[in-house]
Short mmCIF file of C-alpha atoms and ligand atoms in Angstrom, two decimals:
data_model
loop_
_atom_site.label_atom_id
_atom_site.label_comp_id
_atom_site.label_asym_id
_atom_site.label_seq_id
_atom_site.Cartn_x
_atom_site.Cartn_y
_atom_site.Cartn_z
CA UNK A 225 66.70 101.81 154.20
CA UNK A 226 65.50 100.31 150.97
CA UNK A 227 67.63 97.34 149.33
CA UNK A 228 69.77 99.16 146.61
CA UNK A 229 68.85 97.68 142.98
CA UNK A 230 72.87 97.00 141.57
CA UNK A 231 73.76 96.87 137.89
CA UNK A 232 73.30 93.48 136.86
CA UNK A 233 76.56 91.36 136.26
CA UNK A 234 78.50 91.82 133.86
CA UNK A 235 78.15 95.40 132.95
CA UNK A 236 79.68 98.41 134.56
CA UNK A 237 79.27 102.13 134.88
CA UNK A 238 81.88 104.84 133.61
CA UNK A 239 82.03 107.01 136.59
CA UNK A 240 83.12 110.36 136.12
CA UNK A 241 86.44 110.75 136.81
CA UNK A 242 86.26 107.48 134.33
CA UNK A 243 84.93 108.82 131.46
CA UNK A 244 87.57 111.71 130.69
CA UNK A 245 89.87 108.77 129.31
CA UNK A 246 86.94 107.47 127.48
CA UNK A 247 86.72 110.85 125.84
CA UNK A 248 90.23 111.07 124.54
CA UNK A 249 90.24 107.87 123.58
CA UNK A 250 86.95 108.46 121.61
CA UNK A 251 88.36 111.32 120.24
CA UNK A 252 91.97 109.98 119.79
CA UNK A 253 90.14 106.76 117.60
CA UNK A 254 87.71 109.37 115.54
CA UNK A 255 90.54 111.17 114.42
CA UNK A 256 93.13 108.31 113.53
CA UNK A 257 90.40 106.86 111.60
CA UNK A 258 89.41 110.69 110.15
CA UNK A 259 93.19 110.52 108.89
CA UNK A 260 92.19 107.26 106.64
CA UNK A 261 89.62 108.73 105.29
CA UNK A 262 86.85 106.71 107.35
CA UNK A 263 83.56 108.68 108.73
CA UNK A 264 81.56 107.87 111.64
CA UNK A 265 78.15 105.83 111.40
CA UNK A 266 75.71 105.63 114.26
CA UNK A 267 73.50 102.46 114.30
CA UNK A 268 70.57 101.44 116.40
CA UNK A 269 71.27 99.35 119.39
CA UNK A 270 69.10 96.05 118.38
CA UNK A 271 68.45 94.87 114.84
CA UNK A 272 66.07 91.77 113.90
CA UNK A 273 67.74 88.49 115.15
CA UNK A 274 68.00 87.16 111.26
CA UNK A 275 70.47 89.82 110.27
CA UNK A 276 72.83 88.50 112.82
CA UNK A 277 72.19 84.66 111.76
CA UNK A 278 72.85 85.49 108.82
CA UNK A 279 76.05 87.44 108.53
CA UNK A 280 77.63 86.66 112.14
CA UNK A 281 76.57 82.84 111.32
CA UNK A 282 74.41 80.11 112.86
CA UNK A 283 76.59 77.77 114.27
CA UNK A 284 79.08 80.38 115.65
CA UNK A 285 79.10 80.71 119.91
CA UNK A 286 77.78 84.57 119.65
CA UNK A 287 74.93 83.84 117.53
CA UNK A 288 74.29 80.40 118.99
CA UNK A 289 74.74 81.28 122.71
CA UNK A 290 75.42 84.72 123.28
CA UNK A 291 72.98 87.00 121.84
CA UNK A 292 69.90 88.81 123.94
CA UNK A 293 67.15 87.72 121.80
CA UNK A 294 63.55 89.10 123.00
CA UNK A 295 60.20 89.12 120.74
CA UNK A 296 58.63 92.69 119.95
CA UNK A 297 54.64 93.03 120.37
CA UNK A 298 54.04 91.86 116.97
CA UNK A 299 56.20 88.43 118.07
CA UNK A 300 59.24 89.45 115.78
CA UNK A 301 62.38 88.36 117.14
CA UNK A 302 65.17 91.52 117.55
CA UNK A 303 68.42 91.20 119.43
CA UNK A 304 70.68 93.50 121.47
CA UNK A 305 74.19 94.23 118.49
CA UNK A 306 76.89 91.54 119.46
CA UNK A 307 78.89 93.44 117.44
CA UNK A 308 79.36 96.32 114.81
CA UNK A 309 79.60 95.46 111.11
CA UNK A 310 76.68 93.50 110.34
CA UNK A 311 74.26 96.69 111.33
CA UNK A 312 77.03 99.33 109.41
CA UNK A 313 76.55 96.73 106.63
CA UNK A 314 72.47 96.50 106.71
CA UNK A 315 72.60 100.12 107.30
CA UNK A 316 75.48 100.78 103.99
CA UNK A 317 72.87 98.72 101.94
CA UNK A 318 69.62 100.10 103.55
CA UNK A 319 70.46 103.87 102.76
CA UNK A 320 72.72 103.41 99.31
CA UNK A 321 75.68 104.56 100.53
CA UNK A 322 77.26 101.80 98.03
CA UNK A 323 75.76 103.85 95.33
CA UNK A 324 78.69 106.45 96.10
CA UNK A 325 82.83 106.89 95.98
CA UNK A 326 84.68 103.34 96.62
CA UNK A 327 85.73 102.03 98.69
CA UNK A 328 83.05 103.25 101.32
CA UNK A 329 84.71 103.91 104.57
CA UNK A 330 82.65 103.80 107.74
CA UNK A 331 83.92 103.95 111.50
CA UNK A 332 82.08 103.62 114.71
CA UNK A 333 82.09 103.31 118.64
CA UNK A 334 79.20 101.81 119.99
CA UNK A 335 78.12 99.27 123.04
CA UNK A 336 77.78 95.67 121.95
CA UNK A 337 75.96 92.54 124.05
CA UNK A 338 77.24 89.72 124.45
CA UNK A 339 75.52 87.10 127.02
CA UNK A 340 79.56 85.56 128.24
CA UNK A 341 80.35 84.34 131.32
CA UNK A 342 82.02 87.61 132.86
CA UNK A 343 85.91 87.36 133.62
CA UNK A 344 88.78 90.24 133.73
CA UNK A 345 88.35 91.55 130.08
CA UNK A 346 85.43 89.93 129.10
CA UNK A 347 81.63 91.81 129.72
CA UNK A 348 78.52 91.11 128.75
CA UNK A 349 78.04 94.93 127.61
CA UNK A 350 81.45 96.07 126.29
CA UNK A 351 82.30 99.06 124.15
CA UNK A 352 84.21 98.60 120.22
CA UNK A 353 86.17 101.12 118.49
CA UNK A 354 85.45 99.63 114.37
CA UNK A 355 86.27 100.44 110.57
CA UNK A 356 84.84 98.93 107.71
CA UNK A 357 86.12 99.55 104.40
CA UNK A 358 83.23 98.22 101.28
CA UNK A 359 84.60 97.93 97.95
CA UNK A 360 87.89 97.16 97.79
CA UNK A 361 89.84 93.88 96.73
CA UNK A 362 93.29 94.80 96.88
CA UNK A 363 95.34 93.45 99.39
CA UNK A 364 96.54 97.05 99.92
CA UNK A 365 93.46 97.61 101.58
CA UNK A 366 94.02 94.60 104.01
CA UNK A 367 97.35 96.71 105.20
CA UNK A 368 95.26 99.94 105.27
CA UNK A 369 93.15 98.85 107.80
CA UNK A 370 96.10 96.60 109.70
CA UNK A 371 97.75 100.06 109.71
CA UNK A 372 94.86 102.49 110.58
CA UNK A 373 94.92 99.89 114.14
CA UNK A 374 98.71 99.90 114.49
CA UNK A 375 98.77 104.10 114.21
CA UNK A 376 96.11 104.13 116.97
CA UNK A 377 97.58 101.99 119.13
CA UNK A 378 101.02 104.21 118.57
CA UNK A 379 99.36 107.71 118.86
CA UNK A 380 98.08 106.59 122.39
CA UNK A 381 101.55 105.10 123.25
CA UNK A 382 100.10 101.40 123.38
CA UNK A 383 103.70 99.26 123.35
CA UNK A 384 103.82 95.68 123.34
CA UNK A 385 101.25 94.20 120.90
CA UNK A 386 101.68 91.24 118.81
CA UNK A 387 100.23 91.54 115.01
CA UNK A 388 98.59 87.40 114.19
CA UNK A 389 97.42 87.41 110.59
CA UNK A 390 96.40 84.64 108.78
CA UNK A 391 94.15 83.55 105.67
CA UNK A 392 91.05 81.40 106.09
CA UNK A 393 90.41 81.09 102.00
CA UNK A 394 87.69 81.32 100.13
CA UNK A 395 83.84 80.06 98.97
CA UNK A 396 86.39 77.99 96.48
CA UNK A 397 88.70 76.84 98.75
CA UNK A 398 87.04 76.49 101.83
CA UNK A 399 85.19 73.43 100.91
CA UNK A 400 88.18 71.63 100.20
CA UNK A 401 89.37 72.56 103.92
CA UNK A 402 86.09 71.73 104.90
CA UNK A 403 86.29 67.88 103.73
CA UNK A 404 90.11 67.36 105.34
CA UNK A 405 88.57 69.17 109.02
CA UNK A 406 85.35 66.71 108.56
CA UNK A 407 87.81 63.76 108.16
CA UNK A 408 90.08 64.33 110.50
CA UNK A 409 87.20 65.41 113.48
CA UNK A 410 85.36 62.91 112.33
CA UNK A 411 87.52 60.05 113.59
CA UNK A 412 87.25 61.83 117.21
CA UNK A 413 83.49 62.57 116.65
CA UNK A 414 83.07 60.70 120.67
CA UNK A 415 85.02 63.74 121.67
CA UNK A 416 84.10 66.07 120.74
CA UNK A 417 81.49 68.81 122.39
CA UNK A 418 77.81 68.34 121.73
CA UNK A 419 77.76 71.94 119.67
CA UNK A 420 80.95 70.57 117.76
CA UNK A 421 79.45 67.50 116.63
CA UNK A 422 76.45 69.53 115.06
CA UNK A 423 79.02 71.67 113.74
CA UNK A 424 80.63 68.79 112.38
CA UNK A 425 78.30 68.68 109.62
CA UNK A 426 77.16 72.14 109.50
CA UNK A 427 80.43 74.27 109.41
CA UNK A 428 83.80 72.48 110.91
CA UNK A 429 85.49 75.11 110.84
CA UNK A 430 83.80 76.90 113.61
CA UNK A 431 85.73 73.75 115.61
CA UNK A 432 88.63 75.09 115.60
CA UNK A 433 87.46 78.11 117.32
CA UNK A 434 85.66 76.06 120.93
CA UNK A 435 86.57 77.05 124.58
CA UNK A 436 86.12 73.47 125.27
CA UNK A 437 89.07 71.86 126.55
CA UNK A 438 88.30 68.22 124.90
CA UNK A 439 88.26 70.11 121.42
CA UNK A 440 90.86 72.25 121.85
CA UNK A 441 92.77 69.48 122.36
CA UNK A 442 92.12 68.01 118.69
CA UNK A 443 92.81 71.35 117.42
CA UNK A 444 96.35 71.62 117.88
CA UNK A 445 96.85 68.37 115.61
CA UNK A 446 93.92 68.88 112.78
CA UNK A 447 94.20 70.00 108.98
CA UNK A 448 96.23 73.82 108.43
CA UNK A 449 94.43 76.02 106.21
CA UNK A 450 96.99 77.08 104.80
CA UNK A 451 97.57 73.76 103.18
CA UNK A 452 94.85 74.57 101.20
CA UNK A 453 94.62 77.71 99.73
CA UNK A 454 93.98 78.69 96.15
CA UNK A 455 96.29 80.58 94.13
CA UNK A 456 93.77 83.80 94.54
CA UNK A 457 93.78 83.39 98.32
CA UNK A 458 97.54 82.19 98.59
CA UNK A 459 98.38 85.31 96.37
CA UNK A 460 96.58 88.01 98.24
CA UNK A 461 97.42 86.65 101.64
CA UNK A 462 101.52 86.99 99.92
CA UNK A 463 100.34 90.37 99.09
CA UNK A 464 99.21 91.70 102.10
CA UNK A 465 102.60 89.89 104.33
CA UNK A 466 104.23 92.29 101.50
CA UNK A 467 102.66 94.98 102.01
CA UNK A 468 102.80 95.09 105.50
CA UNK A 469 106.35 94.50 105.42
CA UNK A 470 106.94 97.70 103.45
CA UNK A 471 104.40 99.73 105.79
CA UNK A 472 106.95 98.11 108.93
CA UNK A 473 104.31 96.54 110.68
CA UNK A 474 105.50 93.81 112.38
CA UNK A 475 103.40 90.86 112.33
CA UNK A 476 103.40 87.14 112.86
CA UNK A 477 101.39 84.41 110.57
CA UNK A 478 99.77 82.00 112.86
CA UNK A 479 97.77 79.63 111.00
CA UNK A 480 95.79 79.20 114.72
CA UNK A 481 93.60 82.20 113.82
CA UNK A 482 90.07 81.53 112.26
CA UNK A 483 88.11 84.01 114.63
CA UNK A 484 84.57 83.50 115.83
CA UNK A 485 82.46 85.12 113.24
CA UNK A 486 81.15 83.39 109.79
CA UNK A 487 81.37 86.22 107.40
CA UNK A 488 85.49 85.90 107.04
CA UNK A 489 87.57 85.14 104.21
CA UNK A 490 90.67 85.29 102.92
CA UNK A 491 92.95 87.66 105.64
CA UNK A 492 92.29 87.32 109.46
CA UNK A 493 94.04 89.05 111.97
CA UNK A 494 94.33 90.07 115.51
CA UNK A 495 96.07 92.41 118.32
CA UNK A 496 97.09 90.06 120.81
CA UNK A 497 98.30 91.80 124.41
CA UNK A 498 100.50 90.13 127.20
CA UNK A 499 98.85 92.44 129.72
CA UNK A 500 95.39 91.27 129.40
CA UNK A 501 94.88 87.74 130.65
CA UNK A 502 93.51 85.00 129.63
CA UNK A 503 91.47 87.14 127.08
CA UNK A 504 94.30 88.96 125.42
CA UNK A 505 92.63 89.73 122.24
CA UNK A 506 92.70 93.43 121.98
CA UNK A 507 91.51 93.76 118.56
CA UNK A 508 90.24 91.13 115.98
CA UNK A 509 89.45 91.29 112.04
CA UNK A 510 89.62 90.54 108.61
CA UNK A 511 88.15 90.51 104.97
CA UNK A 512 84.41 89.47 104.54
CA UNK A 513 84.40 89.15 100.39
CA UNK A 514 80.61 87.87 99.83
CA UNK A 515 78.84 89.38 102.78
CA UNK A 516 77.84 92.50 101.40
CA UNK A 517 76.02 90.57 98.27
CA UNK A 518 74.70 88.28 101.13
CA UNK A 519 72.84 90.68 103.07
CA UNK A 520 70.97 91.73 100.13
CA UNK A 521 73.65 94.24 98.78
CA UNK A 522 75.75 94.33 95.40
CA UNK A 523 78.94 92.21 95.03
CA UNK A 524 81.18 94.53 97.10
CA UNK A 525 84.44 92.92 99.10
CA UNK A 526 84.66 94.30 103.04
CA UNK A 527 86.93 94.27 105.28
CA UNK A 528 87.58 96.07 109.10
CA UNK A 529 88.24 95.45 112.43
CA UNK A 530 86.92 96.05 116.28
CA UNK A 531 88.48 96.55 119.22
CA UNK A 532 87.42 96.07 122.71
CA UNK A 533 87.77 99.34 124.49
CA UNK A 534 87.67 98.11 127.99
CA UNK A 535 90.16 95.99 127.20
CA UNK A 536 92.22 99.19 125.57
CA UNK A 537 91.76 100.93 128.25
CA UNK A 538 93.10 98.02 130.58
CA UNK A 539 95.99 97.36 128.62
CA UNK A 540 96.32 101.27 129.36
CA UNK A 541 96.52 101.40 132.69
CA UNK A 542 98.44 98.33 133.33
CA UNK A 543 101.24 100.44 130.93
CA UNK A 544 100.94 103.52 132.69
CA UNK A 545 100.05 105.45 129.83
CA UNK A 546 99.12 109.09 130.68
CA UNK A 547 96.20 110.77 130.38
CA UNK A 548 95.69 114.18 129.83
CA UNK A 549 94.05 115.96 132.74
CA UNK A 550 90.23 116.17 132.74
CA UNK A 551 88.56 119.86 132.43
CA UNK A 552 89.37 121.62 136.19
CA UNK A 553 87.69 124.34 137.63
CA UNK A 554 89.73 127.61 137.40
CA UNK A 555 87.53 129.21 139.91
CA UNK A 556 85.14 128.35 142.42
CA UNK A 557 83.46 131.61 143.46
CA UNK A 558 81.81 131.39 146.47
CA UNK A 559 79.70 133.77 148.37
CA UNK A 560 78.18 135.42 151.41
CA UNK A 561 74.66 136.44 151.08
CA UNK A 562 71.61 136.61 148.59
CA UNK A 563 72.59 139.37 146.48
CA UNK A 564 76.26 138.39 146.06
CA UNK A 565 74.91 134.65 145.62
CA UNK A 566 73.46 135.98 142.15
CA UNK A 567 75.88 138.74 141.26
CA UNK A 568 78.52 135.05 141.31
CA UNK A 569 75.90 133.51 139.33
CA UNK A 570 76.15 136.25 136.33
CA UNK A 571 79.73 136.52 136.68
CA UNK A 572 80.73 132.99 136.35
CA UNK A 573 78.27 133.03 133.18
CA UNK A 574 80.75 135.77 132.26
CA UNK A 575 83.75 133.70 132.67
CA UNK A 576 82.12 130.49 131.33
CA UNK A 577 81.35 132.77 127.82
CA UNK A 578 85.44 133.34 127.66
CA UNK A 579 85.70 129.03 127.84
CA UNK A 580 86.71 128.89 131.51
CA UNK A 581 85.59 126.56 134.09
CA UNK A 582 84.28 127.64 136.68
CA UNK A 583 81.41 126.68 139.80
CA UNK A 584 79.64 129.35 142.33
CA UNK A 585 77.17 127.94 145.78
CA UNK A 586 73.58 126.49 144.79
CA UNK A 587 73.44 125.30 148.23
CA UNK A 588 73.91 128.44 150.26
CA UNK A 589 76.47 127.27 152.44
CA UNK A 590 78.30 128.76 154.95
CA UNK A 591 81.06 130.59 153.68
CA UNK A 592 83.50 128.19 155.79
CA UNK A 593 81.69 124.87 153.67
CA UNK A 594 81.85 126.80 150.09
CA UNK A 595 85.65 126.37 150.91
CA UNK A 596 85.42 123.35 151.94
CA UNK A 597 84.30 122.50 148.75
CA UNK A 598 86.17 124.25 146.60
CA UNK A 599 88.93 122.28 147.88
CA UNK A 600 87.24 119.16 147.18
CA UNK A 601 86.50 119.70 143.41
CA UNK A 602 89.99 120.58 143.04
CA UNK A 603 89.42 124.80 142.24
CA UNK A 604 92.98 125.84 141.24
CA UNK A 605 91.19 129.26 142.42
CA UNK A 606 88.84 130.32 145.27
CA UNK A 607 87.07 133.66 145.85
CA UNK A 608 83.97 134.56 148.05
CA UNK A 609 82.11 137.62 147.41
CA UNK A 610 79.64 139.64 149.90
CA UNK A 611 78.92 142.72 150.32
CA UNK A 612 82.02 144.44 150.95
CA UNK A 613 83.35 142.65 148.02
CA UNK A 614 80.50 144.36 146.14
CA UNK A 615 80.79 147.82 146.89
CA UNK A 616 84.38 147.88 146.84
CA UNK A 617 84.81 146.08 143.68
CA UNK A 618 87.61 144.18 144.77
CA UNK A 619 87.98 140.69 146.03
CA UNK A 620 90.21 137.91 147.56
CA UNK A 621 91.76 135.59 144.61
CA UNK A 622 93.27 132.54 146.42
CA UNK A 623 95.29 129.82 145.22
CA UNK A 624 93.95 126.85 146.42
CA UNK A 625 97.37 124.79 145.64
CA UNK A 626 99.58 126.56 148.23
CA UNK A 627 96.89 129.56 150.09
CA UNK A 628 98.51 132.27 148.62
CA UNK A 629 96.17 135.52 148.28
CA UNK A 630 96.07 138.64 146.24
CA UNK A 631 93.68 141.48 145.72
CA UNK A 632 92.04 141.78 142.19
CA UNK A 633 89.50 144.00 140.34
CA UNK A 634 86.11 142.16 140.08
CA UNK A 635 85.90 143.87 136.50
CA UNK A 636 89.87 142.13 136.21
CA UNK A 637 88.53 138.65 137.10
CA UNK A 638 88.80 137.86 133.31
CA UNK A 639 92.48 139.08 132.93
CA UNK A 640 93.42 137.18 135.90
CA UNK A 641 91.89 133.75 135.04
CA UNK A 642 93.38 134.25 131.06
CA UNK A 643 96.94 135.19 133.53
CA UNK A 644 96.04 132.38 135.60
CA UNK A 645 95.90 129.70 133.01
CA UNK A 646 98.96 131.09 130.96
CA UNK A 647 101.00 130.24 134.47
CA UNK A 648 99.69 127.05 134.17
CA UNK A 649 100.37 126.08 130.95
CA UNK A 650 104.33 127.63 131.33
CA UNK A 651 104.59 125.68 134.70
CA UNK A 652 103.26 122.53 132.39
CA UNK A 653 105.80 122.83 129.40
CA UNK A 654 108.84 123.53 132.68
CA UNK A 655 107.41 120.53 134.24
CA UNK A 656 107.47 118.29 131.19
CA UNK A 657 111.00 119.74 129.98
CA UNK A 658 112.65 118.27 133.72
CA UNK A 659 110.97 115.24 132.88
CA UNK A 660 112.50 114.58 129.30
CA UNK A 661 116.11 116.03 131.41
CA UNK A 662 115.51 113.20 133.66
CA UNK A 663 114.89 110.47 131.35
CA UNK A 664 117.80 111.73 129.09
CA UNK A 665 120.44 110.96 131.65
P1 LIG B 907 85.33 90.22 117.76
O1 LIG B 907 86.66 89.58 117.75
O2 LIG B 907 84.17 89.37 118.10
O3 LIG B 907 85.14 90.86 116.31
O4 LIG B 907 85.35 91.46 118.72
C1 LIG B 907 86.29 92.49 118.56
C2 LIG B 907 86.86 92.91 119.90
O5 LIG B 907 85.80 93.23 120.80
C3 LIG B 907 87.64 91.82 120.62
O6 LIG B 907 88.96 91.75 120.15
C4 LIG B 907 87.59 92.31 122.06
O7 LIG B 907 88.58 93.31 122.29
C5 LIG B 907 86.22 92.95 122.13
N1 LIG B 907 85.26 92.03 122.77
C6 LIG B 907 84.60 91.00 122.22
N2 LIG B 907 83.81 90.40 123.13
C7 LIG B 907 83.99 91.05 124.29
C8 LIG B 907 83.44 90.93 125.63
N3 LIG B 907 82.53 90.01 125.93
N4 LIG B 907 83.87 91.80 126.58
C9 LIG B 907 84.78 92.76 126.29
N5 LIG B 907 85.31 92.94 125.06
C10 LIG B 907 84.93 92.10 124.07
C11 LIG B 907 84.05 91.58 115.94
O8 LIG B 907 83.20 91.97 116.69
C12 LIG B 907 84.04 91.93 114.48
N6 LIG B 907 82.81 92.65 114.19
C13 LIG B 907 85.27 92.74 114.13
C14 LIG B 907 85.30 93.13 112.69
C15 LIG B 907 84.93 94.32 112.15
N7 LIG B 907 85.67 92.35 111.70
C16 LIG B 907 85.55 93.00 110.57
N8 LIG B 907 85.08 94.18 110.84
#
């Protein structure tokens, strides 16, 4: 036997089985954004490595260390996405969607690369559920997006998060920030990391944000932002607590929170789990005032979020949530010779016209094996046709879930599967009613 060729580390495959949860999810995070207003983009996969350097930022640990960076034929430099909104911004700019209604609202799901170390929760290709919202200064927006995450995360029955918000400033603040993190860091310089002593000078700010211990360490005691806001960003960031407040989202302000990307000003935030680990960041974000004219675009604020979807779905599981039941097979119909083989063939294309499910033998099994393997897929239903079954006109229906049999019409077979799935759905809604009885008492 040949040496199987695995997935390389750090990615992994939705099996199916898998990927009906992925669907609703999908679906459930189109349509929550679809109720804000936002419409899907679709973005290629890799972009040239400058428009990342440029928005995402040089001296930040994606840009620096994480991205796949490979040279095209004609030696330009591209890299895999790390993440969402600096491609929806290129592409907002590239095809004028600016030039339309205001604020511009965009949402996507796409795979993003990121070269990590892999750990629970963290993958070097992961999956992001994102909004971005172009052209709006209002702190109202801030909420609208905070909001558009918290409804999500309460349609699928996500409990537990904790809201961190935060303000980083602004292009006239910052530098004043900038100066009391270069002081204080400064006196620890010997400390600190090799990348944070570079960063010392370039951008201290993306300090406060290291994995290494030794720097972490000088965090905890250095300069709060919040200490120096102006009276725009101190206003706004009042705003939006406001605003949230009246929207009942709970929420904490931890002053902690600078995230990892460049582009941010003014309102950070993030959807912290307890049942994710050490990386318990579900969903990160925050206002990116200046980007948009940055990237070659007019002066347009932005603002949005991503969240991890592995880690949504993890947080999932370890909660129990339910999901609804992927699409079964009503009716495997199995049969006993050539002729019967493609009379099932025609028929099921019958019943799949009507919406239903349903399977027939491309292997030309034994009758006993098509059985076999109805049972395996899960058929709520099982016939076999031959012959007999032809002539007569009438065949075996049997209920795979407890063998029970009955005679039906072959021209019926519709009637019954519509009967069939009615029976389902009432033993569903008698099912769910005992379980509301039992949690009641
Ligand atoms: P981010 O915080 O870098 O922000 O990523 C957002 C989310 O993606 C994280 O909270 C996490 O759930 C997930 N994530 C990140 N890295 C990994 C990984 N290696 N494995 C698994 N999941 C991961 C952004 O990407 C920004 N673009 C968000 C944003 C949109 N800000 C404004 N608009």
């Amino acid at each position: 036997m040949k040496e199987i060729i695995r997935a390389p580390r750090g990615t992994q495959d939705i099996l199916p089985g898998e990927t009906s949860k992925w669907q609703w999810i999908e679906r459930a995070a189109l349509e929550s954004a679809a109720a804000f207003g936002f419409e899907e983009i679709r973005i290629p996969t890799f972009e040239y490595t400058g428009l990342y350097s440029r928005s995402v930022g040089e001296t930040t640990d994606v840009v620096q260390k994480e991205m796949f960076t490979f040279t095209d034929r004609g030696n330009r430099s591209l890299s895999l996405r790390p993440e969402g909104t600096a491609g929806v911004l290129r592409a907002a700019i590239e095809n004028s969607l600016l030039a339309g209604a205001l604020p511009l609202k965009i949402c996507y799901i796409l795979s993003c690369f990121r070269n990590e170390r892999p750990q629970a929760g963290r993958f070097k290709e992961f999956h992001q559920f994102g909004v971005e919202m172009l052209g709006s200064k209002s702190p109202l927006a801030d909420a609208e997006v905070i909001s558009l995450a918290d409804r999500f995360f309460k349609k699928l029955g996500i409990h537990g998060l904790s809201l961190q918000i935060n303000s980083i400033g602004c292009r006239a603040c910052r530098p004043r920030y900038h100066q009391a993190l270069r002081e204080y860091f400064s006196r620890y310089e010997d400390s600190l990391c090799e990348t944070c002593k570079e960063r010392l000078l370039k951008n201290p700010l993306r300090i406060l944000d290291c994995k290494n211990p030794d720097c972490a360490a000088l965090t905890a005691q250095a300069p709060c932002i919040l200490d120096y806001l102006c009276d725009d960003c101190e206003s706004h960031f009042q705003k939006v607590q406001k605003a949230l407040q009246d929207l009942q989202i709970e929420f904490r302000v931890d002053s902690g929170i600078v995230r990892g990307l460049d582009y941010y000003t003014k309102t950070v935030f993030e959807f912290i789990s307890n049942d994710l680990g050490a990386q318990s960041t579900l969903c990160g974000g925050g206002r990116y005032d200046g980007l948009v004219e940055e990237m070659g675009g007019p002066a347009l604020e932005g603002l949005g979020f991503a969240m991890g979807l592995e880690r949504l779905l993890m947080v999932m599981e370890k909660q129990k949530t339910a999901f609804p039941d992927a699409t079964e097979c009503m009716l495997y119909l199995g049969s006993r010779g050539e002729e019967a083989a493609r009379r099932a063939a025609c028929i099921c294309g019958e019943l799949r016209e009507e919406g239903f499910c349903v399977s027939f033998d491309v292997l030309e099994r034994s009758v006993k094996a098509q059985m076999k393997y109805a049972n395996k897929i899960g058929a709520v239903y099982a016939a076999i046709i031959g012959e007999e079954e032809l002539s007569s006109g009438k065949i075996q229906l049997k209920r795979m879930a407890d063998g029970q049999s009955k005679t039906v019409d072959l021209q019926c077979l519709k009637e019954e599967m519509y009967q069939a799935k009615l029976d389902q759905f009432a033993e569903k809604i008698v099912q769910e009613d005992f379980c509301d009885e039992d949690m009641d008492q």
